[in-house]
Amino acid sequence: MLRLIRTASAILFLLAALFSPIGLTKAEQLNKSVQDCIKNPDSCEEGQAKTTAKQSGEAQAQEAQVGVSFLDFVRMIFATVFVAALIYFLLKFINKKSMSYKSSQLVENLGGTSLGANRSVQIVKAGNRLLIVGVGENIQLLREIDDPEEYDQVIQEYNNKMEQLIQPSDIVTKLLKRAKKDGSDPQSSNFSALLKSQLNDMASGRKKMLEEIQKKGSKNDE
């Protein structure tokens, strides 16, 4: 049953395609053109020349639109680098704002470590004082960091850790460095030449296809 339905639908589709108004219109136009050629051979030759010139112009326009040049590829690379640099500077600006906001807080948790269930040791900065507190069922002050060298060391380590955590721009920096390195590498020039040759091959292949289509169209007109 399904096969019969599919066969019937295929036949109906073919009939609709064959006897559509578009097909009839084309047939009428073809008959008129044949009659015109019989009556006026000179005008028929001129019409064929105009049609061939028009088709060649359309083929050249399609070739110009379809082809991808090496300059377009370079522009795409520069656009990607520009967007990456914009994201980099935006993240850097946000990081500075967040760091300045945290530095303006009077009480700040610099970190800690867990010692078990609901128990931990934390380093808390209160103003200009560094306090080591134990957190459990209650909060207890263990000691205060009074040594200036130890104080500076803890603050420096905390700042370095925050810069590494908040700065996802390392990925962008690595990509930019790698791009510069690849640009100075002779292999990059070989890659560019290979890419350009492949693009030229694609353009030439499309040109041949358009020429074949044009030839088929001219044969059909004849």
Tab-separated table of C-alpha atoms in Angstrom:
chain	number	residue	atom	x	y	z
A	1	MET	CA	0.000	0.000	0.000
A	2	LEU	CA	2.778	2.400	0.932
A	3	ARG	CA	4.601	1.576	-2.287
A	4	LEU	CA	1.502	2.369	-4.330
A	5	ILE	CA	1.067	5.687	-2.528
A	6	ARG	CA	4.715	6.591	-3.097
A	7	THR	CA	4.514	5.599	-6.784
A	8	ALA	CA	1.320	7.592	-7.300
A	9	SER	CA	2.755	10.643	-5.566
A	10	ALA	CA	5.910	10.422	-7.693
A	11	ILE	CA	3.838	10.202	-10.889
A	12	LEU	CA	1.702	13.166	-9.837
A	13	PHE	CA	4.828	15.176	-9.037
A	14	LEU	CA	6.323	14.417	-12.454
A	15	LEU	CA	3.091	15.305	-14.213
A	16	ALA	CA	2.844	18.568	-12.297
A	17	ALA	CA	6.438	19.392	-13.210
A	18	LEU	CA	5.926	18.543	-16.883
A	19	PHE	CA	2.603	20.295	-17.349
A	20	SER	CA	3.215	23.249	-15.085
A	21	PRO	CA	2.544	26.779	-16.399
A	22	ILE	CA	6.252	27.462	-16.338
A	23	GLY	CA	6.926	24.570	-18.694
A	24	LEU	CA	4.119	25.628	-21.006
A	25	THR	CA	5.377	29.186	-21.010
A	26	LYS	CA	8.872	28.040	-21.887
A	27	ALA	CA	7.483	25.860	-24.668
A	28	GLU	CA	5.506	28.762	-26.092
A	29	GLN	CA	8.563	31.002	-25.935
A	30	LEU	CA	10.617	28.322	-27.695
A	31	ASN	CA	8.014	27.978	-30.466
A	32	LYS	CA	7.906	31.744	-30.905
A	33	SER	CA	11.696	31.951	-31.072
A	34	VAL	CA	11.801	29.173	-33.687
A	35	GLN	CA	9.176	30.925	-35.785
A	36	ASP	CA	11.029	34.229	-35.480
A	37	CYS	CA	14.279	32.567	-36.560
A	38	ILE	CA	12.557	31.083	-39.619
A	39	LYS	CA	11.068	34.427	-40.591
A	40	ASN	CA	14.036	36.671	-39.703
A	41	PRO	CA	17.365	34.765	-39.606
A	42	ASP	CA	19.409	37.947	-39.120
A	43	SER	CA	17.529	38.999	-35.998
A	44	CYS	CA	17.813	35.442	-34.650
A	45	GLU	CA	21.610	35.527	-34.979
A	46	GLU	CA	21.743	38.908	-33.252
A	47	GLY	CA	19.547	37.590	-30.442
A	48	GLN	CA	21.813	34.569	-29.991
A	49	ALA	CA	24.878	36.837	-29.834
A	50	LYS	CA	23.202	39.032	-27.218
A	51	THR	CA	22.154	35.971	-25.217
A	52	THR	CA	25.697	34.561	-25.318
A	53	ALA	CA	27.188	37.893	-24.213
A	54	LYS	CA	24.638	38.162	-21.416
A	55	GLN	CA	25.367	34.626	-20.214
A	56	SER	CA	29.123	35.265	-20.269
A	57	GLY	CA	28.628	38.470	-18.248
A	58	GLU	CA	26.461	36.636	-15.725
A	59	ALA	CA	29.047	33.851	-15.497
A	60	GLN	CA	31.830	36.354	-14.803
A	61	ALA	CA	29.690	38.087	-12.171
A	62	GLN	CA	28.920	34.755	-10.490
A	63	GLU	CA	32.600	33.848	-10.567
A	64	ALA	CA	33.521	37.156	-8.926
A	65	GLN	CA	30.892	36.632	-6.231
A	66	VAL	CA	31.632	32.955	-5.552
A	67	GLY	CA	35.434	33.170	-5.439
A	68	VAL	CA	37.128	33.694	-2.065
A	69	SER	CA	40.329	35.678	-2.318
A	70	PHE	CA	43.353	35.494	-0.050
A	71	LEU	CA	42.678	39.096	1.008
A	72	ASP	CA	39.298	38.044	2.430
A	73	PHE	CA	41.029	35.321	4.447
A	74	VAL	CA	43.551	37.843	5.826
A	75	ARG	CA	40.729	40.216	6.745
A	76	MET	CA	38.983	37.418	8.613
A	77	ILE	CA	42.165	36.707	10.597
A	78	PHE	CA	42.603	40.383	11.487
A	79	ALA	CA	38.951	40.611	12.547
A	80	THR	CA	39.405	37.587	14.834
A	81	VAL	CA	42.564	39.082	16.361
A	82	PHE	CA	40.770	42.405	16.882
A	83	VAL	CA	37.868	40.717	18.702
A	84	ALA	CA	40.295	38.696	20.861
A	85	ALA	CA	42.249	41.857	21.766
A	86	LEU	CA	39.011	43.676	22.596
A	87	ILE	CA	37.956	40.844	24.922
A	88	TYR	CA	41.438	40.853	26.480
A	89	PHE	CA	41.395	44.560	27.342
A	90	LEU	CA	37.789	44.358	28.550
A	91	LEU	CA	38.637	41.505	30.928
A	92	LYS	CA	41.719	43.366	32.111
A	93	PHE	CA	39.608	46.446	32.893
A	94	ILE	CA	37.068	44.320	34.791
A	95	ASN	CA	39.882	42.647	36.738
A	96	LYS	CA	41.282	46.012	37.822
A	97	LYS	CA	37.857	47.151	38.958
A	98	SER	CA	37.264	43.953	40.927
A	99	MET	CA	40.706	44.146	42.540
A	100	SER	CA	40.180	47.764	43.568
A	101	TYR	CA	36.770	46.863	44.997
A	102	LYS	CA	38.215	44.008	47.044
A	103	SER	CA	41.115	46.111	48.295
A	104	SER	CA	38.644	48.725	49.558
A	105	GLN	CA	36.865	46.205	51.805
A	106	LEU	CA	37.629	46.513	55.527
A	107	VAL	CA	37.258	42.797	56.254
A	108	GLU	CA	38.429	40.304	53.663
A	109	ASN	CA	38.979	36.555	53.688
A	110	LEU	CA	42.390	35.767	52.176
A	111	GLY	CA	41.892	32.016	52.122
A	112	GLY	CA	42.109	28.973	54.296
A	113	THR	CA	42.097	25.206	54.466
A	114	SER	CA	39.614	22.627	55.700
A	115	LEU	CA	40.500	20.480	58.718
A	116	GLY	CA	37.491	18.182	58.687
A	117	ALA	CA	33.752	18.381	59.005
A	118	ASN	CA	32.756	22.021	59.549
A	119	ARG	CA	36.256	22.912	60.733
A	120	SER	CA	38.788	25.116	58.949
A	121	VAL	CA	41.576	27.625	59.453
A	122	GLN	CA	41.142	30.987	57.740
A	123	ILE	CA	43.344	34.043	57.228
A	124	VAL	CA	41.281	37.205	57.584
A	125	LYS	CA	42.432	40.725	56.813
A	126	ALA	CA	40.733	43.283	59.043
A	127	GLY	CA	41.927	46.737	58.083
A	128	ASN	CA	45.729	46.499	58.226
A	129	ARG	CA	45.771	43.430	60.472
A	130	LEU	CA	46.123	39.802	59.456
A	131	LEU	CA	44.313	37.357	61.733
A	132	ILE	CA	44.481	33.570	61.697
A	133	VAL	CA	41.199	32.219	63.032
A	134	GLY	CA	39.807	28.745	63.559
A	135	VAL	CA	36.262	28.140	62.393
A	136	GLY	CA	34.259	25.303	63.915
A	137	GLU	CA	31.363	25.296	66.305
A	138	ASN	CA	32.609	28.755	67.190
A	139	ILE	CA	35.200	31.176	65.809
A	140	GLN	CA	38.448	31.451	67.741
A	141	LEU	CA	41.452	33.710	67.154
A	142	LEU	CA	44.559	31.546	66.873
A	143	ARG	CA	47.144	34.258	66.326
A	144	GLU	CA	47.857	37.566	64.624
A	145	ILE	CA	50.614	38.055	62.054
A	146	ASP	CA	52.798	40.830	63.436
A	147	ASP	CA	55.999	40.187	61.490
A	148	PRO	CA	56.212	42.743	58.607
A	149	GLU	CA	58.044	40.307	56.312
A	150	GLU	CA	55.481	37.561	56.881
A	151	TYR	CA	52.692	40.105	56.447
A	152	ASP	CA	54.092	41.292	53.099
A	153	GLN	CA	54.667	37.713	51.951
A	154	VAL	CA	51.060	36.686	52.687
A	155	ILE	CA	49.668	39.771	50.947
A	156	GLN	CA	51.939	39.258	47.920
A	157	GLU	CA	50.975	35.592	47.565
A	158	TYR	CA	47.307	36.495	47.840
A	159	ASN	CA	47.617	39.182	45.159
A	160	ASN	CA	49.472	36.814	42.829
A	161	LYS	CA	46.835	34.136	43.328
A	162	MET	CA	44.018	36.587	42.633
A	163	GLU	CA	45.703	37.807	39.453
A	164	GLN	CA	46.050	34.240	38.207
A	165	LEU	CA	42.466	33.361	39.088
A	166	ILE	CA	40.778	36.474	37.735
A	167	GLN	CA	42.958	36.802	34.652
A	168	PRO	CA	41.623	34.462	31.963
A	169	SER	CA	43.504	36.603	29.472
A	170	ASP	CA	46.434	34.157	29.594
A	171	ILE	CA	44.720	32.155	26.861
A	172	VAL	CA	44.494	35.193	24.607
A	173	THR	CA	48.118	36.094	25.383
A	174	LYS	CA	49.279	32.592	24.486
A	175	LEU	CA	47.312	32.701	21.251
A	176	LEU	CA	48.807	36.067	20.305
A	177	LYS	CA	52.331	34.861	21.105
A	178	ARG	CA	51.762	31.724	19.089
A	179	ALA	CA	50.444	33.771	16.167
A	180	LYS	CA	53.543	35.985	16.266
A	181	LYS	CA	55.788	32.933	16.442
A	182	ASP	CA	53.999	31.285	13.532
A	183	GLY	CA	54.263	34.525	11.569
A	184	SER	CA	58.043	34.526	11.958
A	185	ASP	CA	58.238	30.795	11.206
A	186	PRO	CA	58.976	29.940	7.543
A	187	GLN	CA	56.353	27.193	7.710
A	188	SER	CA	53.647	29.861	8.008
A	189	SER	CA	54.626	31.280	4.604
A	190	ASN	CA	54.416	27.782	3.128
A	191	PHE	CA	50.982	27.363	4.682
A	192	SER	CA	49.852	30.703	3.251
A	193	ALA	CA	51.117	29.749	-0.194
A	194	LEU	CA	49.401	26.360	0.015
A	195	LEU	CA	46.159	27.976	1.129
A	196	LYS	CA	46.340	30.518	-1.679
A	197	SER	CA	46.954	27.788	-4.249
A	198	GLN	CA	43.996	25.792	-2.953
A	199	LEU	CA	41.756	28.854	-3.164
A	200	ASN	CA	42.943	29.474	-6.714
A	201	ASP	CA	42.229	25.838	-7.609
A	202	MET	CA	38.723	26.157	-6.183
A	203	ALA	CA	38.139	29.358	-8.148
A	204	SER	CA	39.405	27.766	-11.364
A	205	GLY	CA	37.211	24.710	-10.800
A	206	ARG	CA	34.158	26.888	-10.329
A	207	LYS	CA	35.120	28.849	-13.432
A	208	LYS	CA	35.242	25.635	-15.449
A	209	MET	CA	31.852	24.590	-14.096
A	210	LEU	CA	30.359	27.950	-15.058
A	211	GLU	CA	31.885	27.686	-18.537
A	212	GLU	CA	30.396	24.204	-18.963
A	213	ILE	CA	26.997	25.501	-17.851
A	214	GLN	CA	27.355	28.378	-20.315
A	215	LYS	CA	28.246	25.979	-23.134
A	216	LYS	CA	25.258	23.779	-22.334
A	217	GLY	CA	23.021	26.856	-22.339
A	218	SER	CA	24.342	27.981	-25.727
A	219	LYS	CA	23.814	24.480	-27.153
A	220	ASN	CA	20.246	24.454	-25.880
A	221	ASP	CA	19.651	27.849	-27.514
A	222	GLU	CA	20.927	26.462	-30.811
